[in-house]
Amino acid sequence: MGHPMSPRSEGRLPAATDEPGSPVPALRGRDFLTLGEFTPEELAALLDLALAMKRDWQAGRGGQPLYGKTLALIFEKPSTRTRVSFEVGMQQLGGRVLTLTTRDMQLSRGETIADTARVLSRYVDGIMIRAYSHATVEELADAADVPVINGLTDLYHPCQVMADLLTIREHKGGLAGVTVAYVGDGNNVAHSWLLGAAQFGLRLRVACPEGYEPLPEVVARAQTIARQTGAEITVLRDPVEAVAGADVIYTDVWTSMGQEEEADQRRQVFAPYQVNARLAAHAADDYIFMHCLPAHRGEEVTADVIDGPHSVVFDQAENRLHAQKAILAALLG
Ligand code: CP
Ligand code: NVA
């Protein structure tokens, strides 16, 4: 949202809501592009809100704080969880969604991102976008008069990691002192994990093969935040070293969307990084296994681990709904 005092935001009719206003006022009208743009307190407030909203939902309570508001969802890439959880979440908050794919928009015929942002800002109250390039999302956010939410780029997946942190908090009773081992590709999910772990003061060990490490600038940003929060961030090579005594083992696909032509090579490079029973035996006895999904059994994780008693992957998927409802209510409320 580049221009908070745009003409459009003046003179609007107040929305009819059960609970008017943002439940986290400092976040009202802001974008949600990476976990590096917020204070630890703001992110903690979002997680508290997500938990409260989840409890309300489970109890059959919950108002309609976004009654009358509309969220546009723009997809350059496929999605199951992000699409459905944003659509259902917005409906549960009393709002509406428009789901758009870029191939059906004038974007596919050369209309600029900036013009698209300006036009959509005249119709909707917020935009969620899943794009290849992170620069696309930044450009959209700069030109839009409404909050923009990153639903995954090649660099970051912040909504996923908020849901992951909520899941760990539920399964481990809190985040303090938790050790997370991320094993595999230093990709968008790893990048958001670096920033999320830094913000929430976790111990994070990221194990990647040579040439597939997270970007140095993202690691540096995480280290800077970690110095203030007490988080411990390590990037290393050996998956066993990463997993030793860990409370959480996390992995993601070896081949992300857009890298399909590298799949064969990646299967070879990442083979020693498969999360299987032999690797998991090095974790704490009560470790939980996490994966953002979609998963490829037999590649980054074996079926006995992802379908076994330590796996919480479907709790993670559910928590996308609750974490994003909190983000929506805070930004758009
Ligand atoms: N984890 C995740 O973002 O899933 P989708 O690609 O299905 O949205
Ligand atoms: N790293 C994966 C995450 C999918 C949710 C990808 O970008 O395809």
Short mmCIF file of C-alpha atoms and ligand atoms in Angstrom, two decimals:
data_model
loop_
_atom_site.label_atom_id
_atom_site.label_comp_id
_atom_site.label_asym_id
_atom_site.label_seq_id
_atom_site.Cartn_x
_atom_site.Cartn_y
_atom_site.Cartn_z
CA MET A 1 0.00 0.00 0.00
CA GLY A 2 1.96 2.97 -1.25
CA HIS A 3 -0.43 5.81 -0.52
CA PRO A 4 -2.38 5.43 2.71
CA MET A 5 -4.15 8.78 2.27
CA SER A 6 -5.30 8.16 -1.26
CA PRO A 7 -8.47 9.96 -2.40
CA ARG A 8 -10.21 6.63 -2.35
CA SER A 9 -9.63 6.16 1.37
CA GLU A 10 -11.29 9.48 2.17
CA GLY A 11 -15.00 9.75 2.56
CA ARG A 12 -15.71 6.04 2.47
CA LEU A 13 -18.78 4.77 4.22
CA PRO A 14 -17.89 3.03 7.48
CA ALA A 15 -18.22 -0.73 7.15
CA ALA A 16 -20.96 -2.44 9.10
CA THR A 17 -18.97 -4.75 11.35
CA ASP A 18 -19.58 -6.56 14.59
CA GLU A 19 -16.11 -5.54 15.77
CA PRO A 20 -15.11 -2.39 13.89
CA GLY A 21 -11.46 -1.48 13.43
CA SER A 22 -8.28 -3.50 13.31
CA PRO A 23 -7.68 -5.79 16.30
CA VAL A 24 -3.97 -4.88 15.90
CA PRO A 25 -4.23 -1.13 15.13
CA ALA A 26 -0.52 -0.75 14.27
CA LEU A 27 -1.05 -3.11 11.33
CA ARG A 28 -4.13 -1.47 9.83
CA GLY A 29 -3.59 -0.57 6.16
CA ARG A 30 -0.12 -2.12 5.97
CA ASP A 31 1.23 -4.66 3.49
CA PHE A 32 2.31 -8.17 4.48
CA LEU A 33 5.21 -8.95 2.15
CA THR A 34 7.92 -10.45 4.38
CA LEU A 35 8.35 -11.23 8.07
CA GLY A 36 11.21 -8.73 8.18
CA GLU A 37 8.94 -5.67 8.01
CA PHE A 38 7.35 -6.02 11.42
CA THR A 39 8.46 -5.81 15.01
CA PRO A 40 8.55 -9.00 17.08
CA GLU A 41 5.68 -7.53 19.13
CA GLU A 42 3.52 -6.99 16.04
CA LEU A 43 4.08 -10.54 14.84
CA ALA A 44 3.42 -11.94 18.31
CA ALA A 45 0.16 -9.96 18.44
CA LEU A 46 -0.85 -11.54 15.12
CA LEU A 47 -0.18 -15.03 16.46
CA ASP A 48 -2.15 -14.27 19.64
CA LEU A 49 -5.01 -13.04 17.48
CA ALA A 50 -4.84 -16.14 15.27
CA LEU A 51 -5.08 -18.38 18.32
CA ALA A 52 -8.01 -16.39 19.72
CA MET A 53 -9.80 -16.48 16.37
CA LYS A 54 -9.19 -20.23 16.09
CA ARG A 55 -10.69 -20.80 19.55
CA ASP A 56 -13.71 -18.65 18.65
CA TRP A 57 -14.14 -20.59 15.42
CA GLN A 58 -13.89 -23.93 17.24
CA ALA A 59 -16.52 -22.71 19.73
CA GLY A 60 -18.82 -21.61 16.92
CA ARG A 61 -18.32 -17.94 17.79
CA GLY A 62 -16.73 -15.11 15.86
CA GLY A 63 -18.06 -11.89 14.42
CA GLN A 64 -17.85 -10.57 10.89
CA PRO A 65 -15.19 -7.86 11.21
CA LEU A 66 -14.68 -7.64 7.44
CA TYR A 67 -18.36 -7.47 6.53
CA GLY A 68 -18.77 -5.74 3.18
CA LYS A 69 -15.05 -5.90 2.31
CA THR A 70 -13.60 -7.58 -0.76
CA LEU A 71 -10.22 -9.26 -1.19
CA ALA A 72 -8.76 -9.97 -4.63
CA LEU A 73 -6.61 -13.09 -4.97
CA ILE A 74 -4.18 -13.04 -7.90
CA PHE A 75 -2.37 -16.22 -8.92
CA GLU A 76 0.57 -16.53 -11.32
CA LYS A 77 1.21 -20.06 -10.00
CA PRO A 78 -0.98 -22.99 -8.92
CA SER A 79 -2.28 -23.29 -5.34
CA THR A 80 -4.54 -25.45 -3.22
CA ARG A 81 -4.04 -24.34 0.41
CA THR A 82 -3.42 -20.64 -0.18
CA ARG A 83 -6.40 -20.23 -2.46
CA VAL A 84 -8.88 -22.19 -0.36
CA SER A 85 -7.73 -20.86 3.03
CA PHE A 86 -7.90 -17.23 1.86
CA GLU A 87 -11.29 -17.76 0.21
CA VAL A 88 -12.80 -19.53 3.21
CA GLY A 89 -11.09 -17.24 5.72
CA MET A 90 -12.41 -14.09 4.07
CA GLN A 91 -15.92 -15.59 3.94
CA GLN A 92 -15.74 -16.49 7.64
CA LEU A 93 -14.81 -12.87 8.40
CA GLY A 94 -17.91 -11.68 6.56
CA GLY A 95 -16.11 -10.53 3.42
CA ARG A 96 -15.90 -11.66 -0.18
CA VAL A 97 -13.15 -12.76 -2.53
CA LEU A 98 -12.43 -12.50 -6.21
CA THR A 99 -10.03 -15.16 -7.42
CA LEU A 100 -8.08 -14.13 -10.52
CA THR A 101 -5.37 -15.86 -12.52
CA THR A 102 -2.94 -13.66 -14.38
CA ARG A 103 -3.50 -15.54 -17.65
CA ASP A 104 -7.12 -14.31 -17.60
CA MET A 105 -6.15 -10.70 -16.84
CA GLN A 106 -4.85 -7.96 -19.11
CA LEU A 107 -1.52 -8.51 -17.33
CA SER A 108 -1.05 -11.39 -19.77
CA ARG A 109 -1.36 -8.89 -22.65
CA GLY A 110 1.10 -6.37 -21.28
CA GLU A 111 -0.86 -4.19 -18.85
CA THR A 112 1.55 -3.10 -16.16
CA ILE A 113 1.55 -4.31 -12.58
CA ALA A 114 1.30 -0.70 -11.41
CA ASP A 115 -1.80 0.04 -13.51
CA THR A 116 -3.35 -3.23 -12.37
CA ALA A 117 -2.72 -2.22 -8.75
CA ARG A 118 -4.25 1.24 -9.25
CA VAL A 119 -7.35 -0.19 -10.92
CA LEU A 120 -7.93 -2.97 -8.39
CA SER A 121 -7.52 -0.45 -5.56
CA ARG A 122 -10.67 1.29 -6.86
CA TYR A 123 -12.68 -1.93 -6.48
CA VAL A 124 -11.34 -3.98 -3.58
CA ASP A 125 -10.13 -3.51 -0.01
CA GLY A 126 -7.07 -5.77 -0.19
CA ILE A 127 -5.03 -7.85 -2.64
CA MET A 128 -3.35 -11.20 -2.06
CA ILE A 129 -0.89 -12.20 -4.77
CA ARG A 130 1.13 -15.33 -5.54
CA ALA A 131 3.83 -14.44 -8.05
CA TYR A 132 7.11 -15.70 -9.42
CA SER A 133 9.20 -12.61 -8.84
CA HIS A 134 9.17 -10.92 -5.44
CA ALA A 135 9.74 -7.64 -7.30
CA THR A 136 6.29 -8.05 -8.88
CA VAL A 137 4.69 -8.11 -5.45
CA GLU A 138 6.71 -5.11 -4.30
CA GLU A 139 5.71 -3.20 -7.43
CA LEU A 140 2.06 -4.07 -6.86
CA ALA A 141 2.26 -2.99 -3.23
CA ASP A 142 3.98 0.30 -4.12
CA ALA A 143 1.25 1.24 -6.57
CA ALA A 144 -1.77 -0.10 -4.67
CA ASP A 145 -3.81 2.05 -2.28
CA VAL A 146 -4.94 -1.04 -0.38
CA PRO A 147 -2.96 -3.62 1.65
CA VAL A 148 -1.11 -6.25 -0.37
CA ILE A 149 -0.43 -9.72 1.08
CA ASN A 150 2.30 -12.01 -0.25
CA GLY A 151 0.85 -15.46 -0.92
CA LEU A 152 4.28 -16.80 -2.05
CA THR A 153 7.01 -15.54 -4.30
CA ASP A 154 10.28 -17.11 -5.40
CA LEU A 155 11.84 -15.43 -2.34
CA TYR A 156 9.34 -15.65 0.51
CA HIS A 157 6.24 -17.40 1.86
CA PRO A 158 5.40 -15.40 5.01
CA CYS A 159 1.79 -16.57 5.54
CA GLN A 160 3.02 -20.17 5.56
CA VAL A 161 5.53 -19.50 8.32
CA MET A 162 2.97 -17.66 10.46
CA ALA A 163 0.80 -20.79 10.25
CA ASP A 164 3.85 -22.94 11.04
CA LEU A 165 4.70 -20.87 14.12
CA LEU A 166 1.10 -21.14 15.31
CA THR A 167 1.32 -24.92 14.87
CA ILE A 168 4.55 -25.18 16.87
CA ARG A 169 3.08 -22.99 19.60
CA GLU A 170 0.12 -25.35 19.88
CA HIS A 171 2.12 -28.58 19.80
CA LYS A 172 5.04 -27.43 21.96
CA GLY A 173 3.13 -25.16 24.35
CA GLY A 174 5.07 -22.08 23.20
CA LEU A 175 7.97 -20.96 21.06
CA ALA A 176 10.60 -20.18 23.71
CA GLY A 177 13.55 -22.54 23.60
CA VAL A 178 12.30 -24.46 20.56
CA THR A 179 14.91 -25.83 18.13
CA VAL A 180 13.87 -26.16 14.49
CA ALA A 181 15.87 -28.10 11.89
CA TYR A 182 15.06 -27.08 8.30
CA VAL A 183 16.49 -29.72 5.95
CA GLY A 184 16.60 -29.28 2.18
CA ASP A 185 16.41 -26.41 -0.27
CA GLY A 186 17.30 -22.86 0.82
CA ASN A 187 14.16 -21.62 -0.92
CA ASN A 188 11.23 -19.25 -0.32
CA VAL A 189 9.98 -21.24 2.68
CA ALA A 190 13.50 -21.40 4.14
CA HIS A 191 13.86 -17.63 3.69
CA SER A 192 10.62 -16.91 5.53
CA TRP A 193 11.67 -19.40 8.20
CA LEU A 194 14.96 -17.53 8.69
CA LEU A 195 13.11 -14.26 9.28
CA GLY A 196 10.35 -15.89 11.36
CA ALA A 197 12.76 -17.74 13.63
CA ALA A 198 14.80 -14.57 14.07
CA GLN A 199 11.73 -12.50 14.99
CA PHE A 200 10.36 -15.06 17.45
CA GLY A 201 13.73 -15.85 19.08
CA LEU A 202 13.93 -19.51 18.03
CA ARG A 203 16.97 -21.69 17.43
CA LEU A 204 17.00 -22.53 13.70
CA ARG A 205 19.48 -24.80 11.93
CA VAL A 206 19.18 -24.85 8.15
CA ALA A 207 20.95 -27.76 6.38
CA CYS A 208 21.37 -27.45 2.61
CA PRO A 209 23.58 -28.96 -0.10
CA GLU A 210 26.30 -26.79 -1.61
CA GLY A 211 24.86 -24.32 -4.09
CA TYR A 212 21.35 -24.50 -2.63
CA GLU A 213 21.82 -22.40 0.49
CA PRO A 214 19.50 -19.52 1.37
CA LEU A 215 20.53 -16.16 -0.07
CA PRO A 216 23.30 -14.51 1.97
CA GLU A 217 21.36 -11.24 2.24
CA VAL A 218 18.38 -13.03 3.79
CA VAL A 219 20.64 -14.87 6.25
CA ALA A 220 22.32 -11.57 7.12
CA ARG A 221 18.95 -9.89 7.72
CA ALA A 222 17.91 -12.79 9.96
CA GLN A 223 21.19 -12.57 11.88
CA THR A 224 20.68 -8.84 12.42
CA ILE A 225 17.20 -9.41 13.85
CA ALA A 226 18.48 -12.38 15.88
CA ARG A 227 21.01 -10.19 17.66
CA GLN A 228 18.08 -8.24 19.11
CA THR A 229 15.78 -11.16 19.90
CA GLY A 230 18.26 -13.76 21.12
CA ALA A 231 17.46 -16.14 18.25
CA GLU A 232 20.21 -18.53 17.11
CA ILE A 233 20.44 -18.97 13.35
CA THR A 234 22.87 -21.43 11.75
CA VAL A 235 23.25 -22.49 8.12
CA LEU A 236 25.19 -25.73 7.77
CA ARG A 237 25.78 -28.67 5.47
CA ASP A 238 25.18 -31.80 7.53
CA PRO A 239 21.51 -32.79 7.99
CA VAL A 240 22.36 -34.98 11.01
CA GLU A 241 24.02 -32.03 12.74
CA ALA A 242 20.93 -29.91 12.03
CA VAL A 243 18.47 -32.49 13.33
CA ALA A 244 20.43 -33.53 16.46
CA GLY A 245 18.10 -33.00 19.43
CA ALA A 246 15.70 -30.84 17.39
CA ASP A 247 12.09 -30.33 18.49
CA VAL A 248 10.93 -29.77 14.92
CA ILE A 249 12.09 -31.25 11.61
CA TYR A 250 10.90 -29.20 8.65
CA THR A 251 11.32 -29.88 4.98
CA ASP A 252 9.89 -28.66 1.68
CA VAL A 253 9.91 -29.87 -1.91
CA TRP A 254 13.28 -30.20 -3.65
CA THR A 255 11.89 -28.60 -6.82
CA SER A 256 9.80 -25.47 -6.32
CA MET A 257 7.27 -24.10 -8.78
CA GLY A 258 9.12 -22.71 -11.80
CA GLN A 259 12.16 -25.03 -11.39
CA GLU A 260 10.63 -28.10 -13.05
CA GLU A 261 13.38 -28.43 -15.65
CA GLU A 262 15.92 -28.90 -12.81
CA ALA A 263 13.94 -31.71 -11.17
CA ASP A 264 16.20 -34.62 -12.21
CA GLN A 265 19.37 -32.89 -11.10
CA ARG A 266 17.77 -31.77 -7.86
CA ARG A 267 16.66 -35.33 -7.04
CA GLN A 268 20.31 -36.38 -7.12
CA VAL A 269 21.71 -33.40 -5.23
CA PHE A 270 19.12 -33.54 -2.45
CA ALA A 271 19.03 -37.33 -1.95
CA PRO A 272 21.24 -37.17 1.19
CA TYR A 273 18.79 -34.62 2.63
CA GLN A 274 15.73 -36.88 2.61
CA VAL A 275 13.85 -36.82 5.91
CA ASN A 276 13.46 -40.51 6.76
CA ALA A 277 13.36 -42.59 9.94
CA ARG A 278 17.16 -42.82 10.03
CA LEU A 279 17.58 -39.04 10.04
CA ALA A 280 14.61 -38.43 12.35
CA ALA A 281 16.14 -40.80 14.93
CA HIS A 282 18.60 -37.98 15.75
CA ALA A 283 15.82 -35.57 16.78
CA ALA A 284 14.25 -35.22 20.24
CA ASP A 285 11.98 -38.16 21.12
CA ASP A 286 8.89 -35.95 20.93
CA TYR A 287 9.90 -34.13 17.73
CA ILE A 288 7.22 -32.99 15.31
CA PHE A 289 7.57 -33.30 11.54
CA MET A 290 6.45 -30.32 9.46
CA HIS A 291 6.06 -29.70 5.72
CA CYS A 292 4.24 -26.81 4.06
CA LEU A 293 2.78 -29.21 1.44
CA PRO A 294 2.38 -30.26 -1.31
CA ALA A 295 4.74 -33.17 -0.47
CA HIS A 296 6.46 -35.79 -2.60
CA ARG A 297 6.65 -39.03 -0.64
CA GLY A 298 9.86 -40.87 -1.45
CA GLU A 299 11.69 -37.65 -2.32
CA GLU A 300 12.12 -35.03 0.43
CA VAL A 301 10.29 -37.21 2.98
CA THR A 302 9.42 -40.86 3.32
CA ALA A 303 5.83 -41.97 3.80
CA ASP A 304 6.52 -43.47 7.23
CA VAL A 305 7.61 -40.03 8.51
CA ILE A 306 4.98 -37.78 6.89
CA ASP A 307 2.18 -40.26 7.60
CA GLY A 308 3.57 -41.28 11.01
CA PRO A 309 2.71 -40.22 14.57
CA HIS A 310 5.14 -37.27 14.70
CA SER A 311 3.69 -35.55 11.65
CA VAL A 312 1.58 -32.40 12.11
CA VAL A 313 1.36 -31.43 8.45
CA PHE A 314 -2.43 -31.24 8.32
CA ASP A 315 -2.55 -29.10 11.48
CA GLN A 316 -0.17 -26.78 9.61
CA ALA A 317 -2.47 -26.72 6.61
CA GLU A 318 -5.48 -25.93 8.82
CA ASN A 319 -3.56 -23.17 10.55
CA ARG A 320 -3.13 -21.34 7.25
CA LEU A 321 -6.81 -20.48 7.67
CA HIS A 322 -6.47 -19.16 11.22
CA ALA A 323 -3.17 -17.31 10.74
CA GLN A 324 -4.43 -15.60 7.59
CA LYS A 325 -7.75 -14.63 9.18
CA ALA A 326 -5.72 -12.77 11.81
CA ILE A 327 -3.61 -11.09 9.12
CA LEU A 328 -6.72 -10.08 7.15
CA ALA A 329 -8.56 -8.75 10.20
CA ALA A 330 -5.50 -6.77 11.31
CA LEU A 331 -4.66 -5.26 7.89
CA LEU A 332 -8.16 -4.72 6.49
CA GLY A 333 -10.14 -4.18 9.73
N1 CP B 1 1.70 -24.52 1.24
C1 CP B 1 1.09 -23.86 0.23
O1 CP B 1 1.25 -22.66 0.04
O2 CP B 1 0.28 -24.64 -0.53
P1 CP B 1 -0.41 -24.23 -1.91
O3 CP B 1 0.68 -24.11 -2.95
O4 CP B 1 -1.37 -25.36 -2.19
O5 CP B 1 -1.12 -22.92 -1.74
N1 NVA B 2 8.89 -24.03 -2.17
C1 NVA B 2 7.59 -24.42 -2.71
C2 NVA B 2 6.50 -24.08 -1.75
C3 NVA B 2 5.12 -24.49 -2.20
C4 NVA B 2 4.06 -24.08 -1.22
C5 NVA B 2 7.38 -23.74 -4.05
O1 NVA B 2 7.69 -22.55 -4.17
O2 NVA B 2 6.89 -24.40 -4.97
#
